[in-house]
């Protein structure tokens, strides 16, 4: 038995090793296709065109920022960064965006991508050359910079996915009740590190949350205590007054109580004060394993900006579709017929 192993040719062994590498690191293998300036020959001004539309939309409404950023995150975590989140439901298929776990994705995020796609397609030479997935990745990069966050070079070359189902969302997105281990393993399942997770959570420096997402922390935390002991006492008071019991479920509040319209490192300073909105936010400080990173980024905005930019690039590589796995959609919300 053992003898046979020694008879295998070294060339075959090499091939088996290579094949194994490809199977174990599928993200890495496909992300190799992504690169900066991917459209240099087909649509050289694409980044300028997208930035122009995003800037115009940003001037109309700030919700563009959190809406687009969260859309990118959810797109990448469900079936990879392939614009599957953009697909509208039909009579025969409930799409990702309508999963009942209530993504409550802001319409302005979708609108930003659709407007940018229209502007790209209206440019001679660019028509049907740029994927919706890449437009979303560019727009997510642009909104962060517009709100005062870091700017970085975006990698492109994603194709748009060929499927979008409500059921594919289940188990692929983190919940606001998650503890550190659950957050870390959820991000690891998408090929992202704990550092990436802590950095990307800084996106909660902008945007809104509906009251039901954290009601458990301010009213019925456990049978022993009415309030989550890790929340700052005066912050609880503010939250209770903005989100009384039986509040209109459409009411949403700022996730960063201090600088809600600036993409900055205030998120981490808030955590140090017990002002993280969700359990999944505050736990990054209460858990001593992630606290040093929170403290670092609370005191060093440059270090946070660098980590966030790097983590966004990693997020953009998740489950990228290439070759026959995708195409370039004509309408971002409908599969090509
Ligand atoms: C770490 C685990 C995460 C959890 C548990 C989580 C959970 C949530 C929840 C529950 C909301 C409120 C939704 C609502 O009530 O409408 C929210 C909002 C938001 N999340 Fe996260 N999130 C996480 C990570 C991220 C990441 C990685 C990003 C982007 C890089 C992100 C970006 C946003 C933004 C921008 C909003 C505001 C959306 C808006 O104002 O329309 N989140 N998140
Ligand atoms: C989900 O959103 C719909 C309306 O968009 C609302 O009627 C429903 O109560 C929400 N479900 C949960 C669990 O929040
Ligand atoms: C609660 O927040 C206030 C105001 O931000 C701050 O002065 C105080 O130190 C915080 N308390 C705790 C326990 O973090």
Short mmCIF file of C-alpha atoms and ligand atoms in Angstrom, two decimals:
data_model
loop_
_atom_site.label_atom_id
_atom_site.label_comp_id
_atom_site.label_asym_id
_atom_site.label_seq_id
_atom_site.Cartn_x
_atom_site.Cartn_y
_atom_site.Cartn_z
CA UNK A 1 0.00 0.00 0.00
CA UNK A 2 2.62 2.52 1.10
CA UNK A 3 4.77 1.54 -1.85
CA UNK A 4 2.28 2.87 -4.38
CA UNK A 5 2.64 6.35 -2.96
CA UNK A 6 6.34 6.38 -3.82
CA UNK A 7 5.58 5.30 -7.38
CA UNK A 8 3.47 8.38 -8.14
CA UNK A 9 5.29 10.69 -10.50
CA UNK A 10 6.42 14.04 -9.03
CA UNK A 11 4.60 15.85 -11.86
CA UNK A 12 1.32 14.26 -10.85
CA UNK A 13 1.98 15.17 -7.22
CA UNK A 14 2.50 18.78 -8.31
CA UNK A 15 -0.80 18.80 -10.15
CA UNK A 16 -2.65 17.31 -7.22
CA UNK A 17 -1.12 19.92 -4.92
CA UNK A 18 -2.09 22.73 -7.28
CA UNK A 19 -5.61 21.42 -7.60
CA UNK A 20 -5.88 21.23 -3.81
CA UNK A 21 -4.70 24.83 -3.49
CA UNK A 22 -7.39 25.94 -5.94
CA UNK A 23 -10.06 24.05 -4.03
CA UNK A 24 -9.00 25.39 -0.66
CA UNK A 25 -8.65 29.03 -1.68
CA UNK A 26 -11.45 29.65 -4.16
CA UNK A 27 -11.72 33.36 -3.23
CA UNK A 28 -8.04 33.93 -3.72
CA UNK A 29 -8.13 32.12 -7.06
CA UNK A 30 -10.99 34.20 -8.44
CA UNK A 31 -9.84 37.49 -6.90
CA UNK A 32 -6.68 37.16 -8.94
CA UNK A 33 -8.86 38.29 -11.85
CA UNK A 34 -9.65 41.62 -10.19
CA UNK A 35 -7.38 44.55 -10.89
CA UNK A 36 -7.22 48.31 -10.82
CA UNK A 37 -8.00 50.09 -14.10
CA UNK A 38 -9.72 46.98 -15.42
CA UNK A 39 -11.74 49.08 -17.88
CA UNK A 40 -8.75 51.14 -19.12
CA UNK A 41 -9.32 50.00 -22.70
CA UNK A 42 -13.12 49.56 -22.81
CA UNK A 43 -14.39 52.48 -20.70
CA UNK A 44 -11.44 54.52 -19.47
CA UNK A 45 -13.51 57.20 -17.72
CA UNK A 46 -15.75 54.81 -15.83
CA UNK A 47 -14.55 55.81 -12.35
CA UNK A 48 -15.03 59.49 -13.15
CA UNK A 49 -18.53 58.88 -14.51
CA UNK A 50 -19.57 56.88 -11.45
CA UNK A 51 -18.07 59.40 -9.05
CA UNK A 52 -19.96 62.21 -10.77
CA UNK A 53 -23.31 60.47 -10.34
CA UNK A 54 -22.58 59.46 -6.75
CA UNK A 55 -21.54 63.03 -5.89
CA UNK A 56 -24.74 64.42 -7.37
CA UNK A 57 -26.84 61.89 -5.48
CA UNK A 58 -24.91 62.64 -2.26
CA UNK A 59 -25.75 66.34 -2.66
CA UNK A 60 -29.43 65.42 -2.88
CA UNK A 61 -29.51 63.11 0.15
CA UNK A 62 -27.01 61.94 2.74
CA UNK A 63 -28.78 58.55 2.91
CA UNK A 64 -26.85 57.75 -0.29
CA UNK A 65 -23.80 57.14 1.91
CA UNK A 66 -25.06 54.51 4.35
CA UNK A 67 -27.49 53.09 1.79
CA UNK A 68 -24.78 52.35 -0.79
CA UNK A 69 -22.20 51.15 1.73
CA UNK A 70 -24.55 48.64 3.34
CA UNK A 71 -25.77 47.45 -0.06
CA UNK A 72 -22.19 46.58 -1.01
CA UNK A 73 -21.67 44.67 2.25
CA UNK A 74 -24.85 42.65 1.82
CA UNK A 75 -24.12 41.99 -1.83
CA UNK A 76 -20.68 40.58 -1.04
CA UNK A 77 -21.85 38.41 1.89
CA UNK A 78 -24.65 36.76 -0.07
CA UNK A 79 -23.29 34.79 -3.06
CA UNK A 80 -20.29 37.10 -3.42
CA UNK A 81 -19.91 40.63 -4.81
CA UNK A 82 -22.02 39.99 -7.90
CA UNK A 83 -24.89 42.53 -7.68
CA UNK A 84 -27.28 39.68 -6.87
CA UNK A 85 -28.67 41.99 -4.17
CA UNK A 86 -29.85 44.37 -6.91
CA UNK A 87 -32.21 41.85 -8.53
CA UNK A 88 -35.92 42.57 -8.11
CA UNK A 89 -38.31 39.79 -7.12
CA UNK A 90 -40.66 38.40 -9.77
CA UNK A 91 -43.89 36.41 -9.51
CA UNK A 92 -41.85 33.21 -9.62
CA UNK A 93 -38.81 34.18 -7.51
CA UNK A 94 -38.37 36.04 -4.23
CA UNK A 95 -34.98 37.74 -4.62
CA UNK A 96 -32.27 38.35 -2.01
CA UNK A 97 -33.36 41.88 -1.30
CA UNK A 98 -36.78 40.69 -0.14
CA UNK A 99 -35.59 38.16 2.43
CA UNK A 100 -37.84 38.46 5.49
CA UNK A 101 -34.93 38.84 7.94
CA UNK A 102 -35.55 42.42 6.92
CA UNK A 103 -32.53 43.80 5.33
CA UNK A 104 -34.36 47.12 5.22
CA UNK A 105 -31.87 48.25 2.62
CA UNK A 106 -32.33 51.93 1.84
CA UNK A 107 -33.76 52.63 -1.63
CA UNK A 108 -31.18 55.35 -2.19
CA UNK A 109 -28.41 52.75 -2.37
CA UNK A 110 -30.16 50.93 -5.24
CA UNK A 111 -30.98 54.24 -6.91
CA UNK A 112 -27.33 55.32 -6.81
CA UNK A 113 -26.21 52.20 -8.68
CA UNK A 114 -29.04 52.40 -11.22
CA UNK A 115 -28.26 56.05 -11.98
CA UNK A 116 -24.53 55.39 -12.25
CA UNK A 117 -25.18 52.44 -14.59
CA UNK A 118 -27.37 54.66 -16.79
CA UNK A 119 -24.64 57.30 -16.97
CA UNK A 120 -22.00 54.70 -17.84
CA UNK A 121 -24.20 53.11 -20.50
CA UNK A 122 -24.93 56.54 -22.02
CA UNK A 123 -21.21 57.03 -22.64
CA UNK A 124 -20.04 56.03 -26.07
CA UNK A 125 -17.99 52.85 -25.98
CA UNK A 126 -19.07 51.97 -22.43
CA UNK A 127 -22.54 50.61 -23.17
CA UNK A 128 -22.99 47.16 -21.55
CA UNK A 129 -19.28 46.94 -20.82
CA UNK A 130 -19.26 47.58 -17.05
CA UNK A 131 -20.85 45.19 -14.56
CA UNK A 132 -23.37 46.29 -11.94
CA UNK A 133 -21.19 44.55 -9.33
CA UNK A 134 -18.26 46.81 -10.26
CA UNK A 135 -20.44 49.92 -10.29
CA UNK A 136 -21.61 49.05 -6.77
CA UNK A 137 -17.99 48.54 -5.65
CA UNK A 138 -16.98 51.93 -7.12
CA UNK A 139 -20.00 53.69 -5.60
CA UNK A 140 -19.32 52.17 -2.15
CA UNK A 141 -15.74 53.39 -2.37
CA UNK A 142 -16.92 56.87 -3.42
CA UNK A 143 -19.54 57.37 -0.67
CA UNK A 144 -16.97 56.65 2.03
CA UNK A 145 -14.66 59.35 0.66
CA UNK A 146 -17.54 61.82 0.19
CA UNK A 147 -18.51 61.43 3.86
CA UNK A 148 -14.96 62.17 5.02
CA UNK A 149 -13.54 58.64 5.12
CA UNK A 150 -10.48 57.25 3.36
CA UNK A 151 -10.22 57.11 -0.43
CA UNK A 152 -8.56 54.12 -2.01
CA UNK A 153 -7.97 52.49 -5.38
CA UNK A 154 -10.78 50.10 -6.23
CA UNK A 155 -10.23 46.71 -7.85
CA UNK A 156 -12.55 45.86 -10.74
CA UNK A 157 -13.42 42.97 -13.03
CA UNK A 158 -16.41 41.35 -11.31
CA UNK A 159 -19.22 39.81 -13.32
CA UNK A 160 -22.88 40.02 -12.36
CA UNK A 161 -24.32 36.84 -10.88
CA UNK A 162 -26.94 34.65 -12.45
CA UNK A 163 -29.04 33.91 -9.40
CA UNK A 164 -30.64 35.79 -6.52
CA UNK A 165 -32.89 34.02 -4.06
CA UNK A 166 -34.29 34.99 -0.72
CA UNK A 167 -33.18 31.66 0.76
CA UNK A 168 -29.51 32.32 -0.15
CA UNK A 169 -29.47 35.14 2.43
CA UNK A 170 -30.16 32.83 5.37
CA UNK A 171 -27.13 32.20 7.53
CA UNK A 172 -24.85 34.48 5.49
CA UNK A 173 -25.34 37.81 7.26
CA UNK A 174 -24.38 38.73 10.82
CA UNK A 175 -27.10 39.60 13.30
CA UNK A 176 -26.97 42.55 15.71
CA UNK A 177 -27.21 40.11 18.63
CA UNK A 178 -23.95 38.31 17.70
CA UNK A 179 -21.05 38.03 20.15
CA UNK A 180 -17.38 38.23 19.13
CA UNK A 181 -17.01 34.54 18.33
CA UNK A 182 -20.08 34.53 16.12
CA UNK A 183 -19.01 37.72 14.33
CA UNK A 184 -15.51 36.39 13.78
CA UNK A 185 -16.67 33.06 12.41
CA UNK A 186 -19.29 34.70 10.17
CA UNK A 187 -16.61 36.93 8.61
CA UNK A 188 -14.16 34.02 8.45
CA UNK A 189 -16.74 32.03 6.49
CA UNK A 190 -16.42 34.76 3.83
CA UNK A 191 -12.63 34.74 3.95
CA UNK A 192 -12.29 37.86 6.12
CA UNK A 193 -10.20 38.23 9.26
CA UNK A 194 -11.25 39.44 12.70
CA UNK A 195 -9.33 42.65 12.00
CA UNK A 196 -11.31 43.15 8.79
CA UNK A 197 -14.51 42.59 10.79
CA UNK A 198 -13.60 45.15 13.45
CA UNK A 199 -12.58 47.68 10.78
CA UNK A 200 -15.68 47.16 8.61
CA UNK A 201 -17.91 47.52 11.67
CA UNK A 202 -16.66 51.13 11.66
CA UNK A 203 -19.15 51.64 8.81
CA UNK A 204 -21.67 52.08 11.63
CA UNK A 205 -20.11 55.52 11.94
CA UNK A 206 -22.81 56.60 9.47
CA UNK A 207 -26.41 55.62 8.87
CA UNK A 208 -29.56 54.64 10.65
CA UNK A 209 -31.11 51.76 12.53
CA UNK A 210 -34.72 50.93 13.18
CA UNK A 211 -35.67 50.75 16.84
CA UNK A 212 -36.54 47.04 16.77
CA UNK A 213 -32.90 46.12 16.04
CA UNK A 214 -31.76 47.02 19.58
CA UNK A 215 -35.03 47.12 21.58
CA UNK A 216 -33.88 43.99 23.44
CA UNK A 217 -30.93 45.95 24.88
CA UNK A 218 -32.92 48.88 26.25
CA UNK A 219 -36.12 47.21 27.49
CA UNK A 220 -35.97 43.48 28.06
CA UNK A 221 -32.32 42.52 28.15
CA UNK A 222 -32.69 39.51 30.43
CA UNK A 223 -34.88 38.30 33.24
CA UNK A 224 -32.43 39.75 35.77
CA UNK A 225 -31.98 43.23 34.34
CA UNK A 226 -34.08 45.46 32.14
CA UNK A 227 -31.14 47.10 30.42
CA UNK A 228 -27.98 45.67 28.87
CA UNK A 229 -25.34 46.52 31.52
CA UNK A 230 -22.78 47.34 28.82
CA UNK A 231 -24.75 50.40 27.59
CA UNK A 232 -23.91 53.85 28.94
CA UNK A 233 -26.67 54.94 31.35
CA UNK A 234 -27.26 58.32 29.76
CA UNK A 235 -27.21 56.80 26.26
CA UNK A 236 -29.91 54.31 27.32
CA UNK A 237 -32.05 57.25 28.38
CA UNK A 238 -31.62 58.89 24.98
CA UNK A 239 -32.41 55.66 23.16
CA UNK A 240 -35.52 55.05 25.25
CA UNK A 241 -36.83 58.51 24.51
CA UNK A 242 -36.19 58.20 20.76
CA UNK A 243 -37.51 54.63 20.68
CA UNK A 244 -40.37 54.33 23.19
CA UNK A 245 -42.07 50.93 23.52
CA UNK A 246 -44.49 50.33 20.63
CA UNK A 247 -42.73 52.98 18.54
CA UNK A 248 -43.71 53.29 14.89
CA UNK A 249 -41.59 50.49 13.28
CA UNK A 250 -40.57 52.89 10.50
CA UNK A 251 -38.66 55.14 12.92
CA UNK A 252 -34.89 54.92 12.48
CA UNK A 253 -32.22 56.66 14.54
CA UNK A 254 -28.58 57.61 13.94
CA UNK A 255 -26.20 54.78 14.74
CA UNK A 256 -23.43 57.23 15.67
CA UNK A 257 -24.97 59.65 18.18
CA UNK A 258 -22.04 62.07 17.95
CA UNK A 259 -20.95 62.56 14.30
CA UNK A 260 -23.69 60.77 12.33
CA UNK A 261 -22.85 62.40 8.99
CA UNK A 262 -19.10 61.97 9.06
CA UNK A 263 -17.29 58.77 8.23
CA UNK A 264 -14.72 58.86 11.00
CA UNK A 265 -13.33 56.86 13.93
CA UNK A 266 -16.00 58.18 16.31
CA UNK A 267 -17.56 54.69 16.22
CA UNK A 268 -14.64 53.35 18.29
CA UNK A 269 -14.69 56.32 20.68
CA UNK A 270 -18.40 55.64 21.20
CA UNK A 271 -17.67 52.02 22.08
CA UNK A 272 -15.21 53.19 24.76
CA UNK A 273 -18.09 55.22 26.30
CA UNK A 274 -20.57 52.34 26.15
CA UNK A 275 -22.32 53.97 23.21
CA UNK A 276 -22.33 51.11 20.74
CA UNK A 277 -25.85 50.63 19.41
CA UNK A 278 -25.99 46.87 18.87
CA UNK A 279 -24.63 44.03 20.97
CA UNK A 280 -22.43 43.26 17.93
CA UNK A 281 -20.95 46.78 18.18
CA UNK A 282 -20.47 47.05 21.93
CA UNK A 283 -19.03 43.54 22.25
CA UNK A 284 -15.97 44.68 20.27
CA UNK A 285 -15.06 46.75 23.32
CA UNK A 286 -16.41 44.58 26.15
CA UNK A 287 -14.59 41.51 24.85
CA UNK A 288 -10.96 41.93 25.93
CA UNK A 289 -9.74 40.12 22.81
CA UNK A 290 -10.90 42.89 20.44
CA UNK A 291 -10.67 45.84 22.87
CA UNK A 292 -7.01 46.69 22.07
CA UNK A 293 -7.94 47.18 18.40
CA UNK A 294 -10.91 49.38 19.35
CA UNK A 295 -8.63 51.46 21.58
CA UNK A 296 -6.04 51.79 18.82
CA UNK A 297 -8.53 52.99 16.21
CA UNK A 298 -10.29 55.29 18.70
CA UNK A 299 -7.01 57.11 19.24
CA UNK A 300 -5.47 56.82 15.79
CA UNK A 301 -7.72 57.84 12.86
CA UNK A 302 -5.00 57.20 10.26
CA UNK A 303 -4.57 53.66 11.46
CA UNK A 304 -8.36 53.14 11.27
CA UNK A 305 -8.58 54.66 7.78
CA UNK A 306 -5.84 52.38 6.50
CA UNK A 307 -7.44 49.31 8.07
CA UNK A 308 -10.87 50.22 6.71
CA UNK A 309 -9.58 50.75 3.17
CA UNK A 310 -7.72 47.42 3.26
CA UNK A 311 -10.79 45.63 4.63
CA UNK A 312 -13.03 47.13 1.90
CA UNK A 313 -10.65 45.77 -0.73
CA UNK A 314 -10.81 42.34 0.93
CA UNK A 315 -14.61 42.57 1.13
CA UNK A 316 -14.71 43.39 -2.58
CA UNK A 317 -12.90 40.14 -3.39
CA UNK A 318 -15.46 37.86 -1.73
CA UNK A 319 -16.92 35.26 -4.07
CA UNK A 320 -16.21 37.21 -7.25
CA UNK A 321 -17.78 35.67 -10.40
CA UNK A 322 -15.75 35.22 -13.54
CA UNK A 323 -16.10 33.45 -16.89
CA UNK A 324 -19.28 31.44 -17.28
CA UNK A 325 -20.36 32.18 -13.67
CA UNK A 326 -21.71 35.57 -14.68
CA UNK A 327 -22.29 38.26 -17.27
CA UNK A 328 -22.78 42.00 -17.58
CA UNK A 329 -26.37 42.83 -16.83
CA UNK A 330 -28.10 45.39 -19.03
CA UNK A 331 -30.52 46.30 -16.24
CA UNK A 332 -29.02 45.84 -12.76
CA UNK A 333 -32.36 44.76 -11.30
CA UNK A 334 -33.22 42.14 -13.95
CA UNK A 335 -31.29 39.13 -15.30
CA UNK A 336 -30.46 39.38 -19.01
CA UNK A 337 -32.99 37.41 -21.04
C1 LIG B 1 -20.39 43.20 11.99
C2 LIG B 1 -21.63 42.79 11.82
C3 LIG B 1 -22.76 43.68 11.40
C4 LIG B 1 -24.01 43.65 11.90
C5 LIG B 1 -24.54 42.69 12.96
C6 LIG B 1 -24.75 44.70 11.26
C7 LIG B 1 -26.09 44.98 11.51
C8 LIG B 1 -26.75 46.09 11.07
C9 LIG B 1 -28.10 46.44 11.42
C10 LIG B 1 -29.03 45.60 12.28
C11 LIG B 1 -28.36 47.65 10.87
C12 LIG B 1 -29.66 48.45 10.98
C13 LIG B 1 -30.57 48.16 9.84
C14 LIG B 1 -31.89 48.85 9.99
O1 LIG B 1 -32.49 48.83 11.05
O2 LIG B 1 -32.36 49.43 8.98
C15 LIG B 1 -27.19 48.06 10.15
C16 LIG B 1 -27.06 49.22 9.44
C17 LIG B 1 -25.97 49.54 8.67
N1 LIG B 1 -24.85 48.75 8.45
FE1 LIG B 1 -24.38 47.09 9.46
N2 LIG B 1 -23.95 45.35 10.38
C18 LIG B 1 -22.71 44.76 10.42
C19 LIG B 1 -21.62 45.09 9.65
C20 LIG B 1 -21.63 46.06 8.67
C21 LIG B 1 -20.63 46.24 7.67
C22 LIG B 1 -19.41 45.33 7.50
C23 LIG B 1 -20.99 47.32 6.92
C24 LIG B 1 -20.31 47.92 5.71
C25 LIG B 1 -19.04 47.86 5.49
C26 LIG B 1 -22.22 47.81 7.48
C27 LIG B 1 -22.86 48.95 7.07
C28 LIG B 1 -24.04 49.41 7.60
C29 LIG B 1 -24.58 50.71 7.29
C30 LIG B 1 -23.94 51.77 6.42
C31 LIG B 1 -25.82 50.78 7.94
C32 LIG B 1 -26.83 51.94 7.89
C33 LIG B 1 -27.80 51.67 6.78
C34 LIG B 1 -28.72 52.82 6.47
O3 LIG B 1 -28.67 53.86 7.12
O4 LIG B 1 -29.50 52.68 5.52
N3 LIG B 1 -22.60 47.02 8.52
N4 LIG B 1 -26.22 47.09 10.28
C1 LIG B 2 -40.09 43.62 7.81
O1 LIG B 2 -40.48 44.75 7.05
C2 LIG B 2 -41.84 44.81 6.80
C3 LIG B 2 -42.11 46.06 5.96
O2 LIG B 2 -41.03 46.41 5.18
C4 LIG B 2 -42.63 44.84 8.10
O3 LIG B 2 -44.02 44.81 7.82
C5 LIG B 2 -42.27 43.64 8.97
O4 LIG B 2 -42.89 43.74 10.23
C6 LIG B 2 -40.76 43.56 9.16
N1 LIG B 2 -40.40 42.35 9.89
C7 LIG B 2 -39.56 42.33 10.92
C8 LIG B 2 -39.28 41.00 11.51
O5 LIG B 2 -39.03 43.33 11.37
C1 LIG B 3 -21.27 57.78 29.47
O1 LIG B 3 -21.27 58.81 28.52
C2 LIG B 3 -20.89 60.07 29.05
C3 LIG B 3 -21.11 61.09 27.95
O2 LIG B 3 -20.58 60.67 26.73
C4 LIG B 3 -19.44 59.97 29.52
O3 LIG B 3 -19.03 61.21 30.06
C5 LIG B 3 -19.31 58.88 30.55
O4 LIG B 3 -17.96 58.71 30.92
C6 LIG B 3 -19.85 57.57 30.00
N1 LIG B 3 -19.86 56.55 31.04
C7 LIG B 3 -19.25 55.37 30.89
C8 LIG B 3 -19.40 54.42 32.04
O5 LIG B 3 -18.59 55.08 29.91
#
